[in-house]
Amino acid sequence: MVAAGLDGRGTLLLDDDHVSLKRAAAIIKAGGLVAFPTETVYGLGAAATNDEAIKKIFHAKGRPQDNPLIVHIASRDQLTLVTNQLPAEAGPLMDHFWPGPLSLVLPRAASIPPLVSAGLNTVAVRMPDHPVALDLIRLAGLPLAAPSANRSGRPSPTSFKHVLQDLAGRIDAVIRSKACVLGVESTVLDLTGSRPVILRPGGVTREALETALGRSVPLVGQRYRGAPPPSPGMKYRHYSPRAPLLLVTGPEERRKGFIAAYCAHCRRQGLKVAYLNRYISGPGLQSCAADRIAALLYRALRAIDTADVDLILAEEIDTAGIGLAVMNRLRKAALRTIKV
Ligand code: TXA
Ligand code: MG
């Protein structure tokens, strides 16, 4: 039976059983938009080969047209629709990390409309490690272009409820499934230059890439003045919660001391302060494993948004492993960084 209902604003809620996914696939084949779960965050999917459907993604998200989308495939056979040239490192990386949170930037094939890649002659592609995502792509019978299913500038959604907070009434359907396990987006690795470079740290760690490739893999700088950034997404201050976020960096003891004093000061001024750590792990961000912080980060930022606070305080974490992706998101969400 197809379990479906409307959310009240015209977006269809579909369950994640096979029959419901067939209905979702039909919507995609007809040029519609369906939000679906992946192991990283929810994606907003459309047929990657359909120019009109791609336009709808940019419109629904309010996304700048110069920020390209990631194409999702369910099998390597579908690669021929996406790219016609595989750099030497591509095969071994796919063997090692797919399905999984690694998006590879490759030369773009003509069957992918330029709009998907914001006019670039490259395209980012990944095979998600999620049974629902893979089934949906297989049933649709074509690759799906899918950015994160949030309004542009909001934290990425890690549950279908987050998708509805941002996009109810703006998209055709959302698949009701469990919360996303990783909680931060895929690593974007560019294979079109003289050596592989990380454009966005994410679910596959830099260390794991370096081990697999047997060489160092640079993370391209996040600050670009003048020259166009290698990944257009870099120039936007993504992942912004509604209240200003201050990121406190420096030795742990000094951070804690500063935060205690600052919170007391704000309270005296009548300001409501949210301490991000408490929303994730209780007393200290450091005391919590980085993968747990990653999994709960966006959910915490959204919870703080609804708590209607004046200010958010966050602490830096170690950049080993998935910590690099967490710090990248915190820096982008932050209005200011305070070094103590
Ligand atoms: O985990 C993820 O990657 C999720 C799920 C849904 O797969 N998707 C996601 O998409 O995070 P989005 O659109 O929010 O982020 C895509 C990032 C952007 O920073 C964009 O600039 C970069 O990938 N990107 C996409 N295509 C690119 C290309 N051809 N060259 C350089 N960067 C590209
Ligand atoms: Mg996004």
mmCIF file of C-alpha atoms and ligand atoms in Angstrom:
data_model
loop_
_atom_site.group_PDB
_atom_site.id
_atom_site.type_symbol
_atom_site.label_atom_id
_atom_site.label_comp_id
_atom_site.label_asym_id
_atom_site.label_seq_id
_atom_site.Cartn_x
_atom_site.Cartn_y
_atom_site.Cartn_z
ATOM 1 C CA MET A 1 0.000 0.000 0.000
ATOM 2 C CA VAL A 2 1.217 3.496 -0.726
ATOM 3 C CA ALA A 3 1.269 5.445 2.490
ATOM 4 C CA ALA A 4 0.970 9.036 1.434
ATOM 5 C CA GLY A 5 -0.519 12.234 2.674
ATOM 6 C CA LEU A 6 -0.267 15.917 2.046
ATOM 7 C CA ASP A 7 1.535 18.120 4.535
ATOM 8 C CA GLY A 8 -1.163 20.763 4.216
ATOM 9 C CA ARG A 9 0.799 22.940 1.832
ATOM 10 C CA GLY A 10 0.735 20.583 -1.146
ATOM 11 C CA THR A 11 3.903 18.566 -0.649
ATOM 12 C CA LEU A 12 3.273 14.821 -0.708
ATOM 13 C CA LEU A 13 4.644 12.759 2.216
ATOM 14 C CA LEU A 14 5.706 9.344 0.983
ATOM 15 C CA ASP A 15 6.936 6.380 3.018
ATOM 16 C CA ASP A 16 10.150 4.593 2.079
ATOM 17 C CA ASP A 17 8.669 1.218 1.045
ATOM 18 C CA HIS A 18 9.090 -0.043 -2.506
ATOM 19 C CA VAL A 19 5.620 0.929 -3.740
ATOM 20 C CA SER A 20 5.942 4.471 -2.367
ATOM 21 C CA LEU A 21 9.383 4.797 -3.962
ATOM 22 C CA LYS A 22 7.865 3.803 -7.319
ATOM 23 C CA ARG A 23 5.493 6.710 -6.953
ATOM 24 C CA ALA A 24 8.403 9.010 -6.065
ATOM 25 C CA ALA A 25 10.294 7.767 -9.141
ATOM 26 C CA ALA A 26 7.256 8.505 -11.339
ATOM 27 C CA ILE A 27 7.199 12.089 -10.032
ATOM 28 C CA ILE A 28 10.880 12.449 -10.906
ATOM 29 C CA LYS A 29 10.414 10.961 -14.388
ATOM 30 C CA ALA A 30 7.608 13.477 -14.965
ATOM 31 C CA GLY A 31 10.004 16.350 -14.165
ATOM 32 C CA GLY A 32 9.098 16.839 -10.483
ATOM 33 C CA LEU A 33 11.147 17.342 -7.313
ATOM 34 C CA VAL A 34 11.411 14.713 -4.560
ATOM 35 C CA ALA A 35 13.444 15.080 -1.342
ATOM 36 C CA PHE A 36 15.095 11.798 -0.368
ATOM 37 C CA PRO A 37 17.389 10.553 2.400
ATOM 38 C CA THR A 38 21.070 9.810 1.912
ATOM 39 C CA GLU A 39 23.683 8.742 4.463
ATOM 40 C CA THR A 40 24.900 12.372 4.686
ATOM 41 C CA VAL A 41 21.910 14.745 4.528
ATOM 42 C CA TYR A 42 18.561 14.833 2.700
ATOM 43 C CA GLY A 43 18.877 15.652 -0.996
ATOM 44 C CA LEU A 44 16.401 17.444 -3.274
ATOM 45 C CA GLY A 45 16.311 15.221 -6.339
ATOM 46 C CA ALA A 46 15.338 15.828 -9.966
ATOM 47 C CA ALA A 47 16.174 14.030 -13.226
ATOM 48 C CA ALA A 48 19.755 15.111 -13.942
ATOM 49 C CA THR A 49 19.108 15.115 -17.700
ATOM 50 C CA ASN A 50 15.994 17.340 -17.554
ATOM 51 C CA ASP A 51 16.805 21.035 -17.863
ATOM 52 C CA GLU A 52 13.339 22.222 -16.755
ATOM 53 C CA ALA A 53 13.402 20.014 -13.645
ATOM 54 C CA ILE A 54 16.847 21.369 -12.735
ATOM 55 C CA LYS A 55 15.536 24.937 -12.990
ATOM 56 C CA LYS A 56 12.854 24.007 -10.441
ATOM 57 C CA ILE A 57 15.546 22.916 -7.930
ATOM 58 C CA PHE A 58 17.232 26.330 -8.044
ATOM 59 C CA HIS A 59 13.861 28.042 -7.704
ATOM 60 C CA ALA A 60 12.611 25.890 -4.781
ATOM 61 C CA LYS A 61 15.826 26.379 -2.805
ATOM 62 C CA GLY A 62 16.370 30.021 -3.738
ATOM 63 C CA ARG A 63 19.826 28.838 -4.790
ATOM 64 C CA PRO A 64 22.183 31.110 -6.748
ATOM 65 C CA GLN A 65 22.436 29.795 -10.338
ATOM 66 C CA ASP A 66 26.229 29.776 -10.207
ATOM 67 C CA ASN A 67 26.381 27.067 -7.517
ATOM 68 C CA PRO A 68 26.512 23.628 -9.215
ATOM 69 C CA LEU A 69 24.674 20.474 -8.126
ATOM 70 C CA ILE A 70 25.925 16.957 -7.346
ATOM 71 C CA VAL A 71 24.690 14.127 -9.592
ATOM 72 C CA HIS A 72 23.751 10.876 -7.794
ATOM 73 C CA ILE A 73 24.033 7.459 -9.425
ATOM 74 C CA ALA A 74 23.087 3.933 -8.314
ATOM 75 C CA SER A 75 25.519 1.946 -10.469
ATOM 76 C CA ARG A 76 28.733 2.547 -12.375
ATOM 77 C CA ASP A 77 26.861 1.906 -15.668
ATOM 78 C CA GLN A 78 25.170 5.270 -15.169
ATOM 79 C CA LEU A 79 28.565 7.021 -15.250
ATOM 80 C CA THR A 80 28.504 7.053 -19.054
ATOM 81 C CA LEU A 81 25.589 9.511 -18.885
ATOM 82 C CA VAL A 82 27.535 11.773 -16.551
ATOM 83 C CA THR A 83 31.109 11.805 -17.850
ATOM 84 C CA ASN A 84 33.049 10.476 -20.836
ATOM 85 C CA GLN A 85 36.501 10.704 -19.336
ATOM 86 C CA LEU A 86 37.680 9.057 -16.134
ATOM 87 C CA PRO A 87 40.956 10.383 -14.654
ATOM 88 C CA ALA A 88 43.371 7.645 -13.479
ATOM 89 C CA GLU A 89 42.532 8.076 -9.779
ATOM 90 C CA ALA A 90 38.754 7.799 -10.331
ATOM 91 C CA GLY A 91 38.447 4.000 -10.574
ATOM 92 C CA PRO A 92 40.428 3.151 -7.416
ATOM 93 C CA LEU A 93 38.601 5.869 -5.442
ATOM 94 C CA MET A 94 35.209 4.543 -6.564
ATOM 95 C CA ASP A 95 36.300 0.984 -5.649
ATOM 96 C CA HIS A 96 37.304 2.165 -2.222
ATOM 97 C CA PHE A 97 34.676 4.732 -1.248
ATOM 98 C CA TRP A 98 31.498 4.062 -3.267
ATOM 99 C CA PRO A 99 28.780 3.809 -2.305
ATOM 100 C CA GLY A 100 29.670 6.539 0.167
ATOM 101 C CA PRO A 101 30.088 10.236 0.958
ATOM 102 C CA LEU A 102 32.644 11.092 -1.740
ATOM 103 C CA SER A 103 31.665 13.347 -4.653
ATOM 104 C CA LEU A 104 34.161 13.289 -7.522
ATOM 105 C CA VAL A 105 34.467 16.278 -9.853
ATOM 106 C CA LEU A 106 34.951 14.918 -13.388
ATOM 107 C CA PRO A 107 34.649 16.245 -16.962
ATOM 108 C CA ARG A 108 30.932 16.727 -17.751
ATOM 109 C CA ALA A 109 29.233 14.669 -20.501
ATOM 110 C CA ALA A 110 26.885 16.420 -22.965
ATOM 111 C CA SER A 111 23.829 14.545 -21.586
ATOM 112 C CA ILE A 112 24.106 16.558 -18.347
ATOM 113 C CA PRO A 113 22.679 20.048 -18.974
ATOM 114 C CA PRO A 114 25.136 22.910 -18.273
ATOM 115 C CA LEU A 115 22.715 24.285 -15.640
ATOM 116 C CA VAL A 116 23.435 21.268 -13.391
ATOM 117 C CA SER A 117 27.069 22.395 -13.247
ATOM 118 C CA ALA A 118 26.299 26.108 -13.296
ATOM 119 C CA GLY A 119 27.919 26.325 -16.725
ATOM 120 C CA LEU A 120 31.186 24.589 -15.714
ATOM 121 C CA ASN A 121 32.503 21.868 -18.025
ATOM 122 C CA THR A 122 32.902 19.593 -15.003
ATOM 123 C CA VAL A 123 30.334 17.690 -12.945
ATOM 124 C CA ALA A 124 30.346 16.344 -9.379
ATOM 125 C CA VAL A 125 29.072 12.758 -9.050
ATOM 126 C CA ARG A 126 28.591 10.322 -6.191
ATOM 127 C CA MET A 127 26.922 7.017 -5.338
ATOM 128 C CA PRO A 128 25.099 7.474 -2.014
ATOM 129 C CA ASP A 129 25.353 4.738 0.618
ATOM 130 C CA HIS A 130 21.655 4.572 1.436
ATOM 131 C CA PRO A 131 19.212 1.856 0.335
ATOM 132 C CA VAL A 132 16.324 4.312 -0.176
ATOM 133 C CA ALA A 133 18.410 6.678 -2.301
ATOM 134 C CA LEU A 134 19.792 3.809 -4.385
ATOM 135 C CA ASP A 135 16.298 2.286 -4.911
ATOM 136 C CA LEU A 136 14.866 5.637 -5.938
ATOM 137 C CA ILE A 137 17.625 6.235 -8.501
ATOM 138 C CA ARG A 138 17.219 2.700 -9.885
ATOM 139 C CA LEU A 139 13.442 3.064 -10.141
ATOM 140 C CA ALA A 140 13.745 6.456 -11.828
ATOM 141 C CA GLY A 141 16.175 4.805 -14.252
ATOM 142 C CA LEU A 142 18.439 7.847 -14.468
ATOM 143 C CA PRO A 143 20.935 9.853 -12.412
ATOM 144 C CA LEU A 144 19.446 12.384 -9.989
ATOM 145 C CA ALA A 145 20.841 15.878 -9.560
ATOM 146 C CA ALA A 146 20.433 16.711 -5.887
ATOM 147 C CA PRO A 147 21.665 19.527 -3.684
ATOM 148 C CA SER A 148 20.950 19.398 0.052
ATOM 149 C CA ALA A 149 17.170 19.810 0.548
ATOM 150 C CA ASN A 150 17.264 23.074 2.538
ATOM 151 C CA ARG A 151 16.466 26.666 1.616
ATOM 152 C CA SER A 152 19.717 28.262 0.489
ATOM 153 C CA GLY A 153 21.692 29.577 3.466
ATOM 154 C CA ARG A 154 19.944 27.354 6.051
ATOM 155 C CA PRO A 155 21.552 24.349 7.785
ATOM 156 C CA SER A 156 21.312 21.168 5.688
ATOM 157 C CA PRO A 157 18.396 18.870 6.622
ATOM 158 C CA THR A 158 19.167 15.600 8.391
ATOM 159 C CA SER A 159 15.512 14.529 8.722
ATOM 160 C CA PHE A 160 12.368 14.793 6.606
ATOM 161 C CA LYS A 161 10.953 17.228 9.176
ATOM 162 C CA HIS A 162 13.814 19.645 8.464
ATOM 163 C CA VAL A 163 13.004 19.386 4.751
ATOM 164 C CA LEU A 164 9.395 20.337 5.440
ATOM 165 C CA GLN A 165 10.465 23.263 7.661
ATOM 166 C CA ASP A 166 12.216 24.776 4.637
ATOM 167 C CA LEU A 167 10.457 23.448 1.536
ATOM 168 C CA ALA A 168 6.845 22.469 2.364
ATOM 169 C CA GLY A 169 4.654 23.617 -0.514
ATOM 170 C CA ARG A 170 7.689 24.290 -2.737
ATOM 171 C CA ILE A 171 8.469 20.700 -3.794
ATOM 172 C CA ASP A 172 6.345 17.786 -5.028
ATOM 173 C CA ALA A 173 7.189 15.170 -2.414
ATOM 174 C CA VAL A 174 9.418 14.170 0.478
ATOM 175 C CA ILE A 175 10.260 10.616 1.517
ATOM 176 C CA ARG A 176 9.644 9.954 5.200
ATOM 177 C CA SER A 177 12.631 7.912 6.366
ATOM 178 C CA LYS A 178 15.008 7.697 9.344
ATOM 179 C CA ALA A 179 17.383 10.575 10.198
ATOM 180 C CA CYS A 180 20.611 10.708 8.163
ATOM 181 C CA VAL A 181 23.462 8.896 9.909
ATOM 182 C CA LEU A 182 26.522 11.021 9.023
ATOM 183 C CA GLY A 183 24.906 14.426 9.369
ATOM 184 C CA VAL A 184 27.422 16.387 7.271
ATOM 185 C CA GLU A 185 27.649 16.426 3.488
ATOM 186 C CA SER A 186 29.946 14.453 1.210
ATOM 187 C CA THR A 187 33.584 15.325 0.600
ATOM 188 C CA VAL A 188 33.959 17.041 -2.789
ATOM 189 C CA LEU A 189 37.200 15.968 -4.478
ATOM 190 C CA ASP A 190 38.281 17.572 -7.749
ATOM 191 C CA LEU A 191 39.980 15.121 -10.133
ATOM 192 C CA THR A 192 40.159 17.451 -13.130
ATOM 193 C CA GLY A 193 43.398 19.239 -12.207
ATOM 194 C CA SER A 194 47.033 18.159 -12.110
ATOM 195 C CA ARG A 195 46.458 16.481 -8.728
ATOM 196 C CA PRO A 196 43.386 15.621 -6.615
ATOM 197 C CA VAL A 197 42.269 18.463 -4.324
ATOM 198 C CA ILE A 198 39.524 18.630 -1.701
ATOM 199 C CA LEU A 199 37.049 21.405 -2.498
ATOM 200 C CA ARG A 200 34.825 20.651 0.497
ATOM 201 C CA PRO A 201 35.754 18.439 3.467
ATOM 202 C CA GLY A 202 32.993 15.964 4.337
ATOM 203 C CA GLY A 203 32.063 12.391 5.190
ATOM 204 C CA VAL A 204 35.186 10.769 3.699
ATOM 205 C CA THR A 205 38.137 12.061 5.714
ATOM 206 C CA ARG A 206 41.237 13.633 4.256
ATOM 207 C CA GLU A 207 43.302 10.954 6.034
ATOM 208 C CA ALA A 208 41.314 8.150 4.341
ATOM 209 C CA LEU A 209 41.788 9.780 0.914
ATOM 210 C CA GLU A 210 45.526 10.185 1.508
ATOM 211 C CA THR A 211 45.849 6.533 2.533
ATOM 212 C CA ALA A 212 43.879 5.365 -0.510
ATOM 213 C CA LEU A 213 45.827 7.558 -2.952
ATOM 214 C CA GLY A 214 49.208 7.132 -1.247
ATOM 215 C CA ARG A 215 49.902 10.875 -1.430
ATOM 216 C CA SER A 216 48.976 14.093 0.335
ATOM 217 C CA VAL A 217 45.673 15.655 -0.724
ATOM 218 C CA PRO A 218 45.466 19.418 -0.257
ATOM 219 C CA LEU A 219 42.363 21.187 0.923
ATOM 220 C CA VAL A 220 41.982 24.263 -1.254
ATOM 221 C CA GLY A 221 41.816 27.545 0.645
ATOM 222 C CA GLN A 222 38.410 28.702 1.774
ATOM 223 C CA ARG A 223 39.100 32.373 1.208
ATOM 224 C CA TYR A 224 38.976 33.761 -2.291
ATOM 225 C CA ARG A 225 39.443 37.411 -3.066
ATOM 226 C CA GLY A 226 39.002 38.415 -6.687
ATOM 227 C CA ALA A 227 39.769 35.144 -8.495
ATOM 228 C CA PRO A 228 36.813 32.826 -9.061
ATOM 229 C CA PRO A 229 36.781 30.014 -6.475
ATOM 230 C CA PRO A 230 37.415 26.465 -7.809
ATOM 231 C CA SER A 231 34.097 25.371 -6.284
ATOM 232 C CA PRO A 232 31.441 28.069 -6.557
ATOM 233 C CA GLY A 233 29.805 26.855 -3.321
ATOM 234 C CA MET A 234 32.807 28.173 -1.390
ATOM 235 C CA LYS A 235 31.979 31.794 -1.739
ATOM 236 C CA TYR A 236 28.620 31.526 0.010
ATOM 237 C CA ARG A 237 28.283 31.750 3.774
ATOM 238 C CA HIS A 238 26.338 28.477 3.987
ATOM 239 C CA TYR A 239 24.764 26.787 6.950
ATOM 240 C CA SER A 240 23.677 29.962 8.678
ATOM 241 C CA PRO A 241 21.461 29.727 11.708
ATOM 242 C CA ARG A 242 19.116 32.691 12.250
ATOM 243 C CA ALA A 243 20.945 34.072 15.313
ATOM 244 C CA PRO A 244 24.574 35.224 14.957
ATOM 245 C CA LEU A 245 27.050 32.474 15.839
ATOM 246 C CA LEU A 246 30.358 33.256 17.552
ATOM 247 C CA LEU A 247 33.044 30.589 17.196
ATOM 248 C CA VAL A 248 35.470 30.521 20.114
ATOM 249 C CA THR A 249 38.952 29.140 19.353
ATOM 250 C CA GLY A 250 42.070 28.670 21.479
ATOM 251 C CA PRO A 251 43.188 26.397 24.326
ATOM 252 C CA GLU A 252 40.289 24.495 25.906
ATOM 253 C CA GLU A 253 40.607 25.956 29.398
ATOM 254 C CA ARG A 254 40.641 29.513 28.090
ATOM 255 C CA ARG A 255 37.677 28.817 25.831
ATOM 256 C CA LYS A 256 35.622 27.504 28.750
ATOM 257 C CA GLY A 257 36.578 30.462 30.917
ATOM 258 C CA PHE A 258 35.705 32.956 28.187
ATOM 259 C CA ILE A 259 32.344 31.293 27.488
ATOM 260 C CA ALA A 260 31.316 31.221 31.146
ATOM 261 C CA ALA A 261 32.165 34.919 31.541
ATOM 262 C CA TYR A 262 30.547 35.903 28.228
ATOM 263 C CA CYS A 263 27.317 34.005 29.002
ATOM 264 C CA ALA A 264 27.077 35.728 32.399
ATOM 265 C CA HIS A 265 27.675 39.111 30.741
ATOM 266 C CA CYS A 266 24.961 38.484 28.133
ATOM 267 C CA ARG A 267 22.468 37.365 30.762
ATOM 268 C CA ARG A 268 23.040 40.604 32.651
ATOM 269 C CA GLN A 269 22.231 42.475 29.432
ATOM 270 C CA GLY A 270 18.988 40.482 29.116
ATOM 271 C CA LEU A 271 20.222 38.538 26.074
ATOM 272 C CA LYS A 272 19.345 34.878 25.475
ATOM 273 C CA VAL A 273 22.465 32.846 24.621
ATOM 274 C CA ALA A 274 22.562 29.287 23.265
ATOM 275 C CA TYR A 275 25.725 27.301 23.935
ATOM 276 C CA LEU A 276 25.920 24.864 21.019
ATOM 277 C CA ASN A 277 27.766 22.215 23.064
ATOM 278 C CA ARG A 278 24.801 21.739 25.350
ATOM 279 C CA TYR A 279 22.547 20.954 22.399
ATOM 280 C CA ILE A 280 24.950 18.240 21.241
ATOM 281 C CA SER A 281 26.741 16.641 24.148
ATOM 282 C CA GLY A 282 25.888 18.355 27.384
ATOM 283 C CA PRO A 283 28.766 20.199 29.020
ATOM 284 C CA GLY A 284 31.614 19.996 26.463
ATOM 285 C CA LEU A 285 31.985 19.635 22.713
ATOM 286 C CA GLN A 286 35.469 18.152 23.168
ATOM 287 C CA SER A 287 34.190 15.371 25.396
ATOM 288 C CA CYS A 288 31.966 14.090 22.601
ATOM 289 C CA ALA A 289 33.276 12.004 19.675
ATOM 290 C CA ALA A 290 33.636 14.012 16.468
ATOM 291 C CA ASP A 291 31.318 11.694 14.515
ATOM 292 C CA ARG A 292 28.555 12.298 17.051
ATOM 293 C CA ILE A 293 29.081 16.044 16.806
ATOM 294 C CA ALA A 294 28.864 15.767 13.010
ATOM 295 C CA ALA A 295 25.678 13.703 13.206
ATOM 296 C CA LEU A 296 23.910 16.185 15.500
ATOM 297 C CA LEU A 297 25.356 19.537 14.379
ATOM 298 C CA TYR A 298 22.663 20.672 11.923
ATOM 299 C CA ARG A 299 19.854 19.331 14.090
ATOM 300 C CA ALA A 300 21.269 21.374 16.986
ATOM 301 C CA LEU A 301 21.501 24.542 14.874
ATOM 302 C CA ARG A 302 17.885 24.127 13.788
ATOM 303 C CA ALA A 303 16.733 23.477 17.376
ATOM 304 C CA ILE A 304 18.507 26.641 18.478
ATOM 305 C CA ASP A 305 16.780 28.556 15.680
ATOM 306 C CA THR A 306 13.363 27.596 16.992
ATOM 307 C CA ALA A 307 14.429 28.466 20.566
ATOM 308 C CA ASP A 308 14.591 32.078 19.363
ATOM 309 C CA VAL A 309 17.880 33.091 20.989
ATOM 310 C CA ASP A 310 19.868 36.290 20.468
ATOM 311 C CA LEU A 311 23.294 34.701 20.158
ATOM 312 C CA ILE A 312 24.934 31.292 19.671
ATOM 313 C CA LEU A 313 28.325 30.340 21.105
ATOM 314 C CA ALA A 314 30.274 27.418 19.642
ATOM 315 C CA GLU A 315 33.716 26.010 20.408
ATOM 316 C CA GLU A 316 36.321 24.749 17.978
ATOM 317 C CA ILE A 317 37.041 21.013 17.817
ATOM 318 C CA ASP A 318 40.085 19.082 16.663
ATOM 319 C CA THR A 319 40.310 18.903 12.862
ATOM 320 C CA ALA A 320 41.390 15.240 12.724
ATOM 321 C CA GLY A 321 39.039 12.924 10.795
ATOM 322 C CA ILE A 322 35.455 14.176 10.438
ATOM 323 C CA GLY A 323 36.426 17.116 12.710
ATOM 324 C CA LEU A 324 37.734 18.893 9.593
ATOM 325 C CA ALA A 325 34.227 18.893 8.071
ATOM 326 C CA VAL A 326 32.643 20.020 11.352
ATOM 327 C CA MET A 327 35.076 22.940 11.684
ATOM 328 C CA ASN A 328 34.514 23.900 8.032
ATOM 329 C CA ARG A 329 30.739 24.113 8.674
ATOM 330 C CA LEU A 330 31.172 25.973 11.969
ATOM 331 C CA ARG A 331 33.453 28.529 10.322
ATOM 332 C CA LYS A 332 30.904 29.087 7.563
ATOM 333 C CA ALA A 333 28.042 29.390 10.037
ATOM 334 C CA ALA A 334 30.005 31.818 12.210
ATOM 335 C CA LEU A 335 29.543 35.544 11.991
ATOM 336 C CA ARG A 336 32.805 35.998 13.919
ATOM 337 C CA THR A 337 35.630 33.898 15.278
ATOM 338 C CA ILE A 338 37.006 34.896 18.670
ATOM 339 C CA LYS A 339 40.497 33.645 19.511
ATOM 340 C CA VAL A 340 41.079 33.480 23.264
HETATM 341 O O1 TXA B 1 26.304 14.852 0.838
HETATM 342 C C1 TXA B 1 26.071 15.623 -0.099
HETATM 343 O O2 TXA B 1 26.970 15.987 -0.881
HETATM 344 C C2 TXA B 1 24.641 16.103 -0.278
HETATM 345 C C3 TXA B 1 23.754 14.905 -0.582
HETATM 346 C C4 TXA B 1 22.350 15.293 -0.923
HETATM 347 O O3 TXA B 1 24.341 14.143 -1.585
HETATM 348 N N1 TXA B 1 24.564 17.104 -1.311
HETATM 349 C C5 TXA B 1 25.054 18.357 -1.174
HETATM 350 O O4 TXA B 1 24.851 19.166 -2.268
HETATM 351 O O5 TXA B 1 25.619 18.730 -0.167
HETATM 352 P P1 TXA B 1 25.036 20.761 -2.218
HETATM 353 O O6 TXA B 1 24.453 21.239 -3.478
HETATM 354 O O7 TXA B 1 24.449 21.293 -0.977
HETATM 355 O O8 TXA B 1 26.581 20.966 -2.273
HETATM 356 C C6 TXA B 1 27.295 20.691 -3.469
HETATM 357 C C7 TXA B 1 28.694 21.237 -3.355
HETATM 358 C C8 TXA B 1 28.731 22.735 -3.494
HETATM 359 O O9 TXA B 1 29.699 23.271 -2.618
HETATM 360 C C9 TXA B 1 29.162 22.933 -4.961
HETATM 361 O O10 TXA B 1 29.808 24.146 -5.192
HETATM 362 C C10 TXA B 1 30.079 21.727 -5.163
HETATM 363 O O11 TXA B 1 29.472 20.677 -4.417
HETATM 364 N N2 TXA B 1 30.118 21.318 -6.570
HETATM 365 C C11 TXA B 1 29.150 20.700 -7.286
HETATM 366 N N3 TXA B 1 29.537 20.534 -8.566
HETATM 367 C C12 TXA B 1 30.780 21.031 -8.674
HETATM 368 C C13 TXA B 1 31.708 21.168 -9.748
HETATM 369 N N4 TXA B 1 31.426 20.736 -10.971
HETATM 370 N N5 TXA B 1 32.898 21.759 -9.487
HETATM 371 C C14 TXA B 1 33.193 22.188 -8.242
HETATM 372 N N6 TXA B 1 32.352 22.108 -7.183
HETATM 373 C C15 TXA B 1 31.154 21.541 -7.389
HETATM 374 MG MG MG B 2 23.942 22.490 0.490
#
